[in-house]
Short mmCIF file of C-alpha atoms in Angstrom, two decimals:
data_model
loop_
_atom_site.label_atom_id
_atom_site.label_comp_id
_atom_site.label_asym_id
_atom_site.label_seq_id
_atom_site.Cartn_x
_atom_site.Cartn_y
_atom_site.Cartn_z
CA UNK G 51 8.15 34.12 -1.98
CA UNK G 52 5.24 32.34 -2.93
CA UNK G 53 3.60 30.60 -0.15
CA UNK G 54 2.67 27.70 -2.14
CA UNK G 55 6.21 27.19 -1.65
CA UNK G 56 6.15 27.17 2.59
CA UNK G 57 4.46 23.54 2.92
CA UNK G 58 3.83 20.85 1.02
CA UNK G 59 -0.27 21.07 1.84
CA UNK G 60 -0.65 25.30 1.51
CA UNK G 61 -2.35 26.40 -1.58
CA UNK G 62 -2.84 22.11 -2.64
CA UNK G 63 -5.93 21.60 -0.62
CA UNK G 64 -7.80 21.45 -4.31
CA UNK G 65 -5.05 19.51 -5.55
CA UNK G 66 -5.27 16.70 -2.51
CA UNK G 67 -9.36 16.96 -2.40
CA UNK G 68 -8.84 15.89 -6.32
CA UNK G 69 -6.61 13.22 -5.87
CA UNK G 70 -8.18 11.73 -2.46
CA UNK G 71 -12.02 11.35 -4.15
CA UNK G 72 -10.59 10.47 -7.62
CA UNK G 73 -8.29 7.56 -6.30
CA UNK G 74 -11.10 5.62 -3.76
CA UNK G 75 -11.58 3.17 -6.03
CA UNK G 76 -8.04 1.82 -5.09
CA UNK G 77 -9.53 0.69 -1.85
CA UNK G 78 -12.15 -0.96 -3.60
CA UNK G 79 -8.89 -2.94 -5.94
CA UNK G 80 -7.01 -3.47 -3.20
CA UNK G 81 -9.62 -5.47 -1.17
CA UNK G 82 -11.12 -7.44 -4.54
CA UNK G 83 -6.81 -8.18 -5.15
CA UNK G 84 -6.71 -9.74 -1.70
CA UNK G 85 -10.83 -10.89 -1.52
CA UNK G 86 -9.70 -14.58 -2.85
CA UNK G 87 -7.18 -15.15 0.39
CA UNK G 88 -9.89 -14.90 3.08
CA UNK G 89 -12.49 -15.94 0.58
CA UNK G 90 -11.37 -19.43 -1.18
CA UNK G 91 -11.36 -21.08 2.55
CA UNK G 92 -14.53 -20.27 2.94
CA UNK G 93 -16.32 -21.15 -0.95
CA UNK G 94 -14.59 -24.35 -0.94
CA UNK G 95 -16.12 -25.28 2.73
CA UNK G 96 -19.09 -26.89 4.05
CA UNK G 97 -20.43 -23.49 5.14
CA UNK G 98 -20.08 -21.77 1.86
CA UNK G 99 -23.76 -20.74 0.63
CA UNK G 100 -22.16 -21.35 -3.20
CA UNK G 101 -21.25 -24.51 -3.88
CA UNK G 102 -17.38 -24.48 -4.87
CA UNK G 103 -14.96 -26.48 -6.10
CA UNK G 104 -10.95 -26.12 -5.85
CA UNK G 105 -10.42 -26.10 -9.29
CA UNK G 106 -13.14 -23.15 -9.80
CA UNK G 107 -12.02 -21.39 -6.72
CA UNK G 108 -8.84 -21.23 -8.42
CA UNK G 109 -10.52 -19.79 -11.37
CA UNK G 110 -11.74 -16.73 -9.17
CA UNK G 111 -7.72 -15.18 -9.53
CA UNK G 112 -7.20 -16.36 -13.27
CA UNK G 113 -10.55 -14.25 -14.19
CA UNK G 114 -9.29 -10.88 -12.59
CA UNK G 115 -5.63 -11.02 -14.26
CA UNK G 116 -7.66 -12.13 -17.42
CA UNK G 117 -10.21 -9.35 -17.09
CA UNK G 118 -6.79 -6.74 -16.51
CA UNK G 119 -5.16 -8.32 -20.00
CA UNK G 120 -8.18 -7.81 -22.01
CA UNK G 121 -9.10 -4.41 -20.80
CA UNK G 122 -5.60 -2.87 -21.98
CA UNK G 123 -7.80 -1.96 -25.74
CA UNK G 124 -10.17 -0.33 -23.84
CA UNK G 125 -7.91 1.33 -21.65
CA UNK G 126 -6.31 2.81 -24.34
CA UNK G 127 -9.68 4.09 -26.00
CA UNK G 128 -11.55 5.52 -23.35
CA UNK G 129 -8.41 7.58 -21.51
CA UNK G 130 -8.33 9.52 -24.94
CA UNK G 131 -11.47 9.65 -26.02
CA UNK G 132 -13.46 10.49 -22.95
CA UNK G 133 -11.15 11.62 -20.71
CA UNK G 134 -9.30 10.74 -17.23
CA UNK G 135 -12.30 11.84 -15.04
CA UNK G 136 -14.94 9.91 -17.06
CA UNK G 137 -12.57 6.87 -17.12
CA UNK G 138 -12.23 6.83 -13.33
CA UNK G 139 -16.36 7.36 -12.75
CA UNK G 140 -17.02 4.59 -15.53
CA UNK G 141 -14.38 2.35 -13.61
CA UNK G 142 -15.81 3.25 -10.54
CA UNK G 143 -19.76 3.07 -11.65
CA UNK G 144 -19.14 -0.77 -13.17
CA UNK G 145 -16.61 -1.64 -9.82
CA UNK G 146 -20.15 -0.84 -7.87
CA UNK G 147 -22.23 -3.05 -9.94
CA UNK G 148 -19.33 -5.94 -9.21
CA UNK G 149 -19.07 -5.81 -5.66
CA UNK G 150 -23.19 -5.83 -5.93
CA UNK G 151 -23.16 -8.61 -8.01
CA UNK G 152 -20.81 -10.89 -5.59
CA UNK G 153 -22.92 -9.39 -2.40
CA UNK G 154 -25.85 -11.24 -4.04
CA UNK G 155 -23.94 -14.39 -6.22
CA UNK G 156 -25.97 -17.70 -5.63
CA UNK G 157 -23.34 -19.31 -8.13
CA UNK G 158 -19.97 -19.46 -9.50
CA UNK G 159 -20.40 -18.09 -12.94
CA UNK G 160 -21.79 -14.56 -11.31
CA UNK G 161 -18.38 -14.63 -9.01
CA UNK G 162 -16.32 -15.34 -12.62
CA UNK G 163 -17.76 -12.58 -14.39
CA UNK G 164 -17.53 -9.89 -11.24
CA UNK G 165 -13.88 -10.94 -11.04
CA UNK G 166 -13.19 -10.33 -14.75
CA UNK G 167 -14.76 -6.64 -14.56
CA UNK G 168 -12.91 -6.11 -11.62
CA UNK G 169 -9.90 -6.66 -13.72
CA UNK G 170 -11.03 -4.55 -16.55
CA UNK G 171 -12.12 -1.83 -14.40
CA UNK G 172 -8.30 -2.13 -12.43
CA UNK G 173 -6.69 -1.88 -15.49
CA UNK G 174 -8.60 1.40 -16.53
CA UNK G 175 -8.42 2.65 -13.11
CA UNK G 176 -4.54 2.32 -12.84
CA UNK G 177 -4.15 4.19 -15.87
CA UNK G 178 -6.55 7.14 -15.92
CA UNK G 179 -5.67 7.66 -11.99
CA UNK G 180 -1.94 8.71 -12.55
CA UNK G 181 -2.66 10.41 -15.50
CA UNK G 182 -5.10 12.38 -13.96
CA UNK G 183 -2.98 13.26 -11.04
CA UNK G 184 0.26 13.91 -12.85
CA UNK G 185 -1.77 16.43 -14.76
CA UNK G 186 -3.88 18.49 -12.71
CA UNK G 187 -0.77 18.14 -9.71
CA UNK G 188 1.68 21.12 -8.75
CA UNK G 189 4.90 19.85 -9.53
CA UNK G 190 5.98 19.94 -5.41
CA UNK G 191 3.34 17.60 -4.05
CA UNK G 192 3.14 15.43 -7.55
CA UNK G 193 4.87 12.26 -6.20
CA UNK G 194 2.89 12.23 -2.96
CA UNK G 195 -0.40 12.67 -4.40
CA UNK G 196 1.00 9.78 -7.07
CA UNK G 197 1.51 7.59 -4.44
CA UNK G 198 -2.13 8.15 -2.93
CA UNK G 199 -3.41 5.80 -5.35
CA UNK G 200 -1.34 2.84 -3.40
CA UNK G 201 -2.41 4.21 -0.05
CA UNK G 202 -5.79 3.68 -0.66
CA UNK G 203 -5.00 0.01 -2.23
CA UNK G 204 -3.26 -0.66 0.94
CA UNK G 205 -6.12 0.18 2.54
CA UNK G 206 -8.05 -1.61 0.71
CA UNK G 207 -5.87 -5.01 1.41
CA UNK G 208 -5.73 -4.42 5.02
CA UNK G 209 -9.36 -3.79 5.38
CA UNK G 210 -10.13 -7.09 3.48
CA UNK G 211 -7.47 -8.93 5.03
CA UNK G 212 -8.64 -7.98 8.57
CA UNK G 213 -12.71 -8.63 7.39
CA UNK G 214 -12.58 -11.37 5.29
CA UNK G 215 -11.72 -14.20 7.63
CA UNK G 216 -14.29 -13.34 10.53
CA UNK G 217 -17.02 -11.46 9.32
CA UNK G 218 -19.60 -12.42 7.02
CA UNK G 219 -19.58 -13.22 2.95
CA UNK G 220 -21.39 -10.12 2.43
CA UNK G 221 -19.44 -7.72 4.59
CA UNK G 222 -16.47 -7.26 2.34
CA UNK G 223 -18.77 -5.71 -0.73
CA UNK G 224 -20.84 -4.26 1.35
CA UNK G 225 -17.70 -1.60 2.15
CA UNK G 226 -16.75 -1.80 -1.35
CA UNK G 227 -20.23 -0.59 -2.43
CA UNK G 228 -20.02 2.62 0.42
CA UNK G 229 -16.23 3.24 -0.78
CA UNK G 230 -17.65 3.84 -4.42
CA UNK G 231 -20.43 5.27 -3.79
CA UNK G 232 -18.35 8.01 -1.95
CA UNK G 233 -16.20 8.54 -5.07
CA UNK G 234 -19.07 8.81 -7.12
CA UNK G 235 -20.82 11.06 -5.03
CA UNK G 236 -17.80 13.56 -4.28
CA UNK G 237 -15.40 13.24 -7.65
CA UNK G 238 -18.39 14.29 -10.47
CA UNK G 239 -17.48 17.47 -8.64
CA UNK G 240 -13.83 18.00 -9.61
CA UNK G 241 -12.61 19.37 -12.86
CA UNK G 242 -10.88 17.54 -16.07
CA UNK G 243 -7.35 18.20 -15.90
CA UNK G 244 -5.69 21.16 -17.83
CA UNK G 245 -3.71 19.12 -20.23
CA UNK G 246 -5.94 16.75 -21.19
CA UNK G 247 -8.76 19.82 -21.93
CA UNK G 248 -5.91 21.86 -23.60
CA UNK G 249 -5.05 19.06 -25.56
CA UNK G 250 -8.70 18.83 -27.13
CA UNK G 251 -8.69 22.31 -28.06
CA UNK G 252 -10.95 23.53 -24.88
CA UNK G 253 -8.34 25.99 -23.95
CA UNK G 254 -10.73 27.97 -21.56
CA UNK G 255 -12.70 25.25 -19.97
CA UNK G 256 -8.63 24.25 -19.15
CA UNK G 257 -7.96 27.53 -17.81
CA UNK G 258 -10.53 27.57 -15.58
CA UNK G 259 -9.52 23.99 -14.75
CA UNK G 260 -6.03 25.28 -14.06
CA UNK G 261 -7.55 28.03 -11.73
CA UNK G 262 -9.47 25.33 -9.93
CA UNK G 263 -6.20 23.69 -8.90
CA UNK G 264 -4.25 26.62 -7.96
CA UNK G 265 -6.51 28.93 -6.13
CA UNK G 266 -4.93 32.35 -5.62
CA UNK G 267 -2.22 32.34 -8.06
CA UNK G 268 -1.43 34.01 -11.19
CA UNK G 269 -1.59 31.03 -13.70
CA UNK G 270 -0.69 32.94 -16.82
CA UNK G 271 2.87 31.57 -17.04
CA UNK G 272 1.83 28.36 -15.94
CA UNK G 273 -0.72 27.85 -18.69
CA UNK G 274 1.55 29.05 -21.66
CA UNK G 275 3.96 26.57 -20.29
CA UNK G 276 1.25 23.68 -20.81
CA UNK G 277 -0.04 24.80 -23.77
CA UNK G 278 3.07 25.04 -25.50
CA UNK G 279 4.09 21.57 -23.91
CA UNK G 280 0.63 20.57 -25.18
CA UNK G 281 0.95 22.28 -28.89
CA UNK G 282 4.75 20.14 -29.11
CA UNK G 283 3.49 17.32 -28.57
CA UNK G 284 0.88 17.11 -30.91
CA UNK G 285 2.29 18.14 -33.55
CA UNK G 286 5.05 14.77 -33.04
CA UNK G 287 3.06 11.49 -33.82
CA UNK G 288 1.73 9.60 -31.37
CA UNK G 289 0.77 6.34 -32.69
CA UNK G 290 2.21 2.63 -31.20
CA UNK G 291 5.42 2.50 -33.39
CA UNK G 292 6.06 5.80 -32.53
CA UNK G 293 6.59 4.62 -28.63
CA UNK G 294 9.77 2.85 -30.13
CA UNK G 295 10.91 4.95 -32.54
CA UNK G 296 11.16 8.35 -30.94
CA UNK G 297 14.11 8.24 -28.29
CA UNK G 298 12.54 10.05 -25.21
CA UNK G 299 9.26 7.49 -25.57
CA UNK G 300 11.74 4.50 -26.16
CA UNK G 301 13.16 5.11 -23.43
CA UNK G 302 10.48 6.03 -21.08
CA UNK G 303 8.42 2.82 -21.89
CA UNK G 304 12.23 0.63 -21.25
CA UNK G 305 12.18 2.65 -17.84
CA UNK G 306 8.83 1.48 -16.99
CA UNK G 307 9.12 -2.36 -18.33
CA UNK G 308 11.52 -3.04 -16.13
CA UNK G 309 10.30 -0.94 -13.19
CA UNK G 310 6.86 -2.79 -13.54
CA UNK G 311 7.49 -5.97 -14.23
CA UNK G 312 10.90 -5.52 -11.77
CA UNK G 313 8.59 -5.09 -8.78
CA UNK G 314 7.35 -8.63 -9.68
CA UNK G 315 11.06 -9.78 -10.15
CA UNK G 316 11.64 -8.69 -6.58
CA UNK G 317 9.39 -11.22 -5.41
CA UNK G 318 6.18 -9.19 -3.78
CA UNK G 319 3.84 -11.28 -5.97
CA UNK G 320 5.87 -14.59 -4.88
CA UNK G 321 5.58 -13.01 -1.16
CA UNK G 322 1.85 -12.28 -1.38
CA UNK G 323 0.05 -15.62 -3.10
CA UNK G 324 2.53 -17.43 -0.88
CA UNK G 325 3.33 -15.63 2.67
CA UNK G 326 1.86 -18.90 4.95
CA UNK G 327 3.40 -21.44 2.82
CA UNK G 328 6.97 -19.50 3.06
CA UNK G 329 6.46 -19.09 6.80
CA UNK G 330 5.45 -22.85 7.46
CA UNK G 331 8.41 -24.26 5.27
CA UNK G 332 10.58 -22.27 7.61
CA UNK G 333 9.16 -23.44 10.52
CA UNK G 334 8.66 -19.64 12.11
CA UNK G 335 4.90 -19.52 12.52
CA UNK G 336 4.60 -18.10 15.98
CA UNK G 337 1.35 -16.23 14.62
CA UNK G 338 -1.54 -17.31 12.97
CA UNK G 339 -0.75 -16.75 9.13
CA UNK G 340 -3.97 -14.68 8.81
CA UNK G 341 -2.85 -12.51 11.49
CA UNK G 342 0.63 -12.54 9.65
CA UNK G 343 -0.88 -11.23 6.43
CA UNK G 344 -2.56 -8.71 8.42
CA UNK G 345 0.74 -7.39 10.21
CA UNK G 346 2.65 -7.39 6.41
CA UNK G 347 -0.33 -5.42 4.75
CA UNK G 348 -0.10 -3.06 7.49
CA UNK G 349 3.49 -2.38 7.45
CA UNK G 350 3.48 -2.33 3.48
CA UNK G 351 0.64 0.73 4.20
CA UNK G 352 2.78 2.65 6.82
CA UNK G 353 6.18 2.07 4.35
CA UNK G 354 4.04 3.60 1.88
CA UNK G 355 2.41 6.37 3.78
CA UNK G 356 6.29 7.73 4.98
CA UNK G 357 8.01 7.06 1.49
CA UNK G 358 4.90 8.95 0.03
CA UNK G 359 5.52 12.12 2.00
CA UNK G 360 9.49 11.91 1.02
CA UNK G 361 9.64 11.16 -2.49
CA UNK G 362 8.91 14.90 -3.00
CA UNK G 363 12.16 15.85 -1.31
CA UNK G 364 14.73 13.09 -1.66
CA UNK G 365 13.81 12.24 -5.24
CA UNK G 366 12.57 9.03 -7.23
CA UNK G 367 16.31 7.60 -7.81
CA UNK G 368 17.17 7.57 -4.35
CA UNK G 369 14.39 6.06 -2.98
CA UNK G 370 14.25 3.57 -5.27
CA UNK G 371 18.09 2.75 -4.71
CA UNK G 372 17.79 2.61 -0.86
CA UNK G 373 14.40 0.43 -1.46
CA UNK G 374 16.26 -2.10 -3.97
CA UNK G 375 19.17 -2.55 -1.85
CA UNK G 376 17.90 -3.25 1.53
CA UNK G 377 15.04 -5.85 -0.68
CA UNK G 378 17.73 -7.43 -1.81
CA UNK G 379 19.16 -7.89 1.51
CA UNK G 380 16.18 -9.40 2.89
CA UNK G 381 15.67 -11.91 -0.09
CA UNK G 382 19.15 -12.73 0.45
CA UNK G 383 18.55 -13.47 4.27
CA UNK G 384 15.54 -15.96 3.38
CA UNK G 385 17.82 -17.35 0.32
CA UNK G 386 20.39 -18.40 2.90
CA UNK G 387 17.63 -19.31 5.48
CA UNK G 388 16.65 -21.87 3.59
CA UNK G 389 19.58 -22.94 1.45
CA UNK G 390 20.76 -23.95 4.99
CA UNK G 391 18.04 -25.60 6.06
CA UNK G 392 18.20 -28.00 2.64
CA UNK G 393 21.66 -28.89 3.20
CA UNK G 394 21.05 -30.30 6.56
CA UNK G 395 22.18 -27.53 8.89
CA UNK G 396 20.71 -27.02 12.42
CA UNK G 397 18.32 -23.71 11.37
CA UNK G 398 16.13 -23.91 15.05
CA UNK G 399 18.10 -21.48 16.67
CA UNK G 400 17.56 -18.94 13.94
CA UNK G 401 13.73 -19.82 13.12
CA UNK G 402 12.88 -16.27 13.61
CA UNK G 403 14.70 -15.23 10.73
CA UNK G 404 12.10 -15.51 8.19
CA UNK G 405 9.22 -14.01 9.63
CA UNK G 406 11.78 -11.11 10.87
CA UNK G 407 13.09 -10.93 6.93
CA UNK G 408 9.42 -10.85 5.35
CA UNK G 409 8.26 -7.91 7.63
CA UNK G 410 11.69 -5.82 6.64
CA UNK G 411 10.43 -6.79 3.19
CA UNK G 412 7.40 -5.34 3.76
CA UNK G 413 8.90 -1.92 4.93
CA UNK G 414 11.58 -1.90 2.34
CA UNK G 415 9.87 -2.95 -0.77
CA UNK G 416 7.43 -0.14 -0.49
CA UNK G 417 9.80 2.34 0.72
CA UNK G 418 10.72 2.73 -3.28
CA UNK G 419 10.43 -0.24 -5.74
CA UNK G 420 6.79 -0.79 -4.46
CA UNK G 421 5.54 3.28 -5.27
CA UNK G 422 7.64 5.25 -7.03
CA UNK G 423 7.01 3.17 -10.50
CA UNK G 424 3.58 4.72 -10.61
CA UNK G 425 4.67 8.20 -9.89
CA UNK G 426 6.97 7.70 -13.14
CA UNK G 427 4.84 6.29 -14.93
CA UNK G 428 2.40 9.30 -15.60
CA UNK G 429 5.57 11.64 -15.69
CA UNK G 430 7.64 9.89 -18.80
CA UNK G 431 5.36 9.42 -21.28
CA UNK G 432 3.89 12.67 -23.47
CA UNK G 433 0.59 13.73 -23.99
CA UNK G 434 0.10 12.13 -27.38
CA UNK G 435 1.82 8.84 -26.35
CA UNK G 436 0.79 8.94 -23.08
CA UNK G 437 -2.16 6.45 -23.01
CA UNK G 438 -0.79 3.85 -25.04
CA UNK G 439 2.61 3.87 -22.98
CA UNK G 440 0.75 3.45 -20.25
CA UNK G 441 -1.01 0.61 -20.77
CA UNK G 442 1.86 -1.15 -21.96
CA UNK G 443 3.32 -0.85 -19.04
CA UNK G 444 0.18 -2.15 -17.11
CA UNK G 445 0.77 -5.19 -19.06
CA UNK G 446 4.38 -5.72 -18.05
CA UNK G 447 2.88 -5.17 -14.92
CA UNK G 448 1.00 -8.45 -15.43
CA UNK G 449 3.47 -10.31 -17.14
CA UNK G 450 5.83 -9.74 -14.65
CA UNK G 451 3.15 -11.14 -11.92
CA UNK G 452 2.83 -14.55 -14.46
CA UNK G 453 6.61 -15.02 -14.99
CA UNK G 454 7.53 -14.11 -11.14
CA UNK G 455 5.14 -16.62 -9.67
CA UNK G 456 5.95 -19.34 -12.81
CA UNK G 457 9.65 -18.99 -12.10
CA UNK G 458 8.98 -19.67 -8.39
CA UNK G 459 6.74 -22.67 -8.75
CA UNK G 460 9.58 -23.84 -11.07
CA UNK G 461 12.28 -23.35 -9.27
CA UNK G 462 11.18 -24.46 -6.03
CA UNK G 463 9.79 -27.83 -7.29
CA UNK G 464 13.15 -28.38 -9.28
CA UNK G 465 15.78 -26.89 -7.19
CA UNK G 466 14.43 -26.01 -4.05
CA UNK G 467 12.57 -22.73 -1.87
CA UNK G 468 16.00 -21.32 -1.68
CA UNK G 469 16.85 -20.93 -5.47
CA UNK G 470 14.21 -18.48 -6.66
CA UNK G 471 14.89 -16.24 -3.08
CA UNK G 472 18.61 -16.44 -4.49
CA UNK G 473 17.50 -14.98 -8.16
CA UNK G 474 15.02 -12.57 -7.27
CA UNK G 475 17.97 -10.62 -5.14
CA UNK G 476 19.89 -10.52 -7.79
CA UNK G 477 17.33 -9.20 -9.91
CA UNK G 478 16.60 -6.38 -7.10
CA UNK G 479 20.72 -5.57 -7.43
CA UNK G 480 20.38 -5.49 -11.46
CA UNK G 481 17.24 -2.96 -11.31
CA UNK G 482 19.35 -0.64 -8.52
CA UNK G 483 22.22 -0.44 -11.13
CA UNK G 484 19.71 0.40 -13.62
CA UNK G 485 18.20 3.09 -11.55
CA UNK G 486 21.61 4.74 -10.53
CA UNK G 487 22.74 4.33 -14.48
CA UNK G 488 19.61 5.08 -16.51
CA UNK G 489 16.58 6.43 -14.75
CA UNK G 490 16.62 10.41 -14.61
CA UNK G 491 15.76 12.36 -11.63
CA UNK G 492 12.17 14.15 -12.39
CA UNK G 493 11.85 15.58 -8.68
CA UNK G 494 10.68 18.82 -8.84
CA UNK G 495 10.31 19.26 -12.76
CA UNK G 496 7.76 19.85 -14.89
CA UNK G 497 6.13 17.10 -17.34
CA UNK G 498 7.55 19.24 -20.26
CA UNK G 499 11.39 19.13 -18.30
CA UNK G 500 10.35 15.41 -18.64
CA UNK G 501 10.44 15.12 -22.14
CA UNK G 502 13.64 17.12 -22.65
CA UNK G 503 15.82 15.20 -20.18
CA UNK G 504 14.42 11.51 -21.97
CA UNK G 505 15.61 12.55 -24.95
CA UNK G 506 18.79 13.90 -23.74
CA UNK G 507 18.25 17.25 -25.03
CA UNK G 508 19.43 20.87 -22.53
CA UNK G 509 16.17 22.01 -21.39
CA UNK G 510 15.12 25.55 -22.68
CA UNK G 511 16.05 28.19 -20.34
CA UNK G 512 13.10 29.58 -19.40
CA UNK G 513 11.66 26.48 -18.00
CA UNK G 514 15.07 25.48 -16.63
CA UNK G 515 14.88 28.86 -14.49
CA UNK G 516 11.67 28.19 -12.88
CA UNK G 517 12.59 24.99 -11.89
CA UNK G 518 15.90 26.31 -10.27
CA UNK G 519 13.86 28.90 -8.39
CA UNK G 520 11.67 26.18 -7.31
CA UNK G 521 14.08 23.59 -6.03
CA UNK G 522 16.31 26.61 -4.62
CA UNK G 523 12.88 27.60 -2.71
CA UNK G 524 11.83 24.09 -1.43
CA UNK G 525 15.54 23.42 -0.18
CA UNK G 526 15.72 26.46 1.73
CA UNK G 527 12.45 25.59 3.33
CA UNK G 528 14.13 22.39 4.69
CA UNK G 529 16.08 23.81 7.15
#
């Protein structure tokens, strides 16, 4: 037996070096995401050294989803035409300037434009990342070195969370500055992945790429697998209509639609922007709410870190299944909380509730719903579809952000807090249905199995076998 097969880690270490280094700018998202919770209190005080008002404060969130929209072009361009690994060192290299631009803002309009290259450079990252991952990675560690890229953004969150309210103004860039400068330093060094350097007709400089990320095996079979997958796929069209047309990309970029902008649907956007207000209208706050958002971002990492390490061996479906459910039951819980609480029922006694419900949250949403979408999404789409498809589903991404917190504001002014709680379970119960009805298994297959199952189509023998051997080897290593 192989022994790449005896561990998740052995014969990897390239594989997880890769992946770590290549996915660091996710700490640096994840704290310029959360930098406008800890920061807005202080701009719009008497101690800010920029003079602030609300309304521009406000403007500080509008310009990063605004910079993320208007990236998706050049997403799309530079993933293609320069590569993953360039992508991520570009995103990276203009992330740097950013967070050196907002250590040394004397003014608003320096903070505006930082914010909308943050988004830009997000939007690139969170493409070329998974990509870059799903292609380089061994098919029995490719969800948990997938969900790296949310570890780090966790990270990120917690680490600007924690700094933001007590240190400094210039603290916060000042460890998004080291944090890049460590990716730049340490990813120049790893390799392009094999597909994307088969795909541009640099079949040797892929081989040796391929070699890079398997030390000590024989990668002959391997390689005329991806080259074959690679020679397929380009010689089907790859061009935006086609995502629609042909039925394995239809139905990859319907998968990840409502995956992406589901995640919003089940309210962590809602949860996020709005975790004090929720916990004051409920009367629970027994902690200070920055402490709060501290504890949530910090169960949120650990969910993550545990699902990450299992997705590999209890598959994509179930966890997202198990994560959908038990979110719903926790939206549910703060539903009823509060539809109580409006018709005049005593709700003292259970004023814990709440804060109890939003920490299960936490723990639930990101034991599936909240990670496995972006280990899909660099597995569905092809090669020659597979930046475009991608991006559009960064977009529902966004959209789904938009419409989650525009439903919320709307329903809670018109109806009350309970009513959007009520609809966003329901929408976590629609997406598990989906998931046990449409959403194919792609645990321990290759990107090429991929294809086959989207489009419904028996998957070619010789590929089927290896997989078989595979999943036969990793279950008996279970016991």
């Amino acid at each position: 037996m192989d022994d790449t097969e005896n561990g998740l880690f052995i014969g990897t270490k390239t594989q997880l070096l890769a992946a770590i280094s290549g996915t660091l700018f996710a700490i640096s998202d994840g704290m310029s995401y959360g930098w406008t919770a800890p920061m807005i209190p202080y701009l719009i005080s008497e101690k800010s050294h920029i003079r602030t008002t609300k309304y521009e404060a406000e403007w500080l969130e509008t310009c990063l989803m605004a910079g993320s929209f208007f990236g998706l072009p050049l997403t799309i361009y530079l993933v293609d035409k320069i590569g993953r690994k360039k992508s991520l060192l570009l995103a990276a290299f203009l992330s740097l300037l950013s967070w050196i631009a907002v250590a040394f803002a004397t003014n608003m309009p320096v903070l505006f434009i930082a914010r909308f290259v943050f988004g830009i450079t997000a939007n690139t990252s969170f493409v070329a990342a998974p990509m870059y991952v799903a292609e380089m990675a061994d098919h029995k560690i490719r969800g948990f070195l997938s969900s790296v890229i949310y570890l780090n953004m966790l990270s990120g969150l917690i680490l600007v969370y924690s700094v933001g309210p007590y240190l400094p103004f210039y603290v916060s860039p000042v460890i998004g500055i080291v944090v890049l400068s460590l990716e730049l330093s340490i990813f120049p060094f790893m390799p392009e992945t094999p597909y994307y350097l088969i795909h541009k007709g640099k079949r040797l400089e892929g081989k040796k790429s391929l070699g890079f990320f398997r030390p000590g095996k024989n990668i002959d079979r391997e390689l005329t697998q991806i080259v074959k997958a690679v020679t397929r796929q380009k010689s089907e069209k790859g061009n935006f209509v086609d995502l629609f047309v042909a039925k394995g990309n239809r139905k990859a970029i319907t998968i990840m639609a409502i995956l992406d902008a589901g995640q919003h649907l089940c309210a962590i956007s809602v949860i996020l922007m709005n975790l004090h207000v929720i916990l004051e209208a409920a009367g629970s706050i027994y902690i200070d709410s920055s402490i709060a958002a501290i504890i949530f971002a910090v169960i949120m990492f650990f969910s993550a870190y545990i699902s990450s390490l299992q997705v590999d061996k209890y598959g994509r479906r179930c966890m997202l299944m198990i994560s959908l459910i038990t979110t719903a039951m926790c939206l549910s819980a703060l539903a009823i909380y509060f539809h109580l609480k409006l018709s005049g029922y005593d709700v003292r006694a259970a004023s814990w509730l709440p804060i109890v419900a939003v920490m299960f949250y936490a723990a639930s949403f990101k034991m599936g719903i909240g990670i496995v979408p972006i280990v899909l999404t660099a597995e569905l789409f092809p090669a020659n579809i597979k930046a475009i498809g991608m991006a559009i589903s960064d977009l529902m991404y966004v959209i789904g952000s938009i419409v989650s917190l525009q439903l919320y504001q709307w329903l809670n002014n018109s109806y009350g807090l309970y009513v959007p709680f009520y609809l966003f379970a329901v929408s976590s119960i629609v997406i598990c249905m989906y998931t046990y009805f449409y959403i194919p298994e792609t645990k321990g297959k290759t990107l090429e199995e991929i294809q086959y199952l989207l489009k419904d189509e028996p998957i070619p023998i010789t590929n089927s076998l290896v997989s078989l051997v595979s999943n036969s080897s990793k279950s008996y290593n279970t016991f």
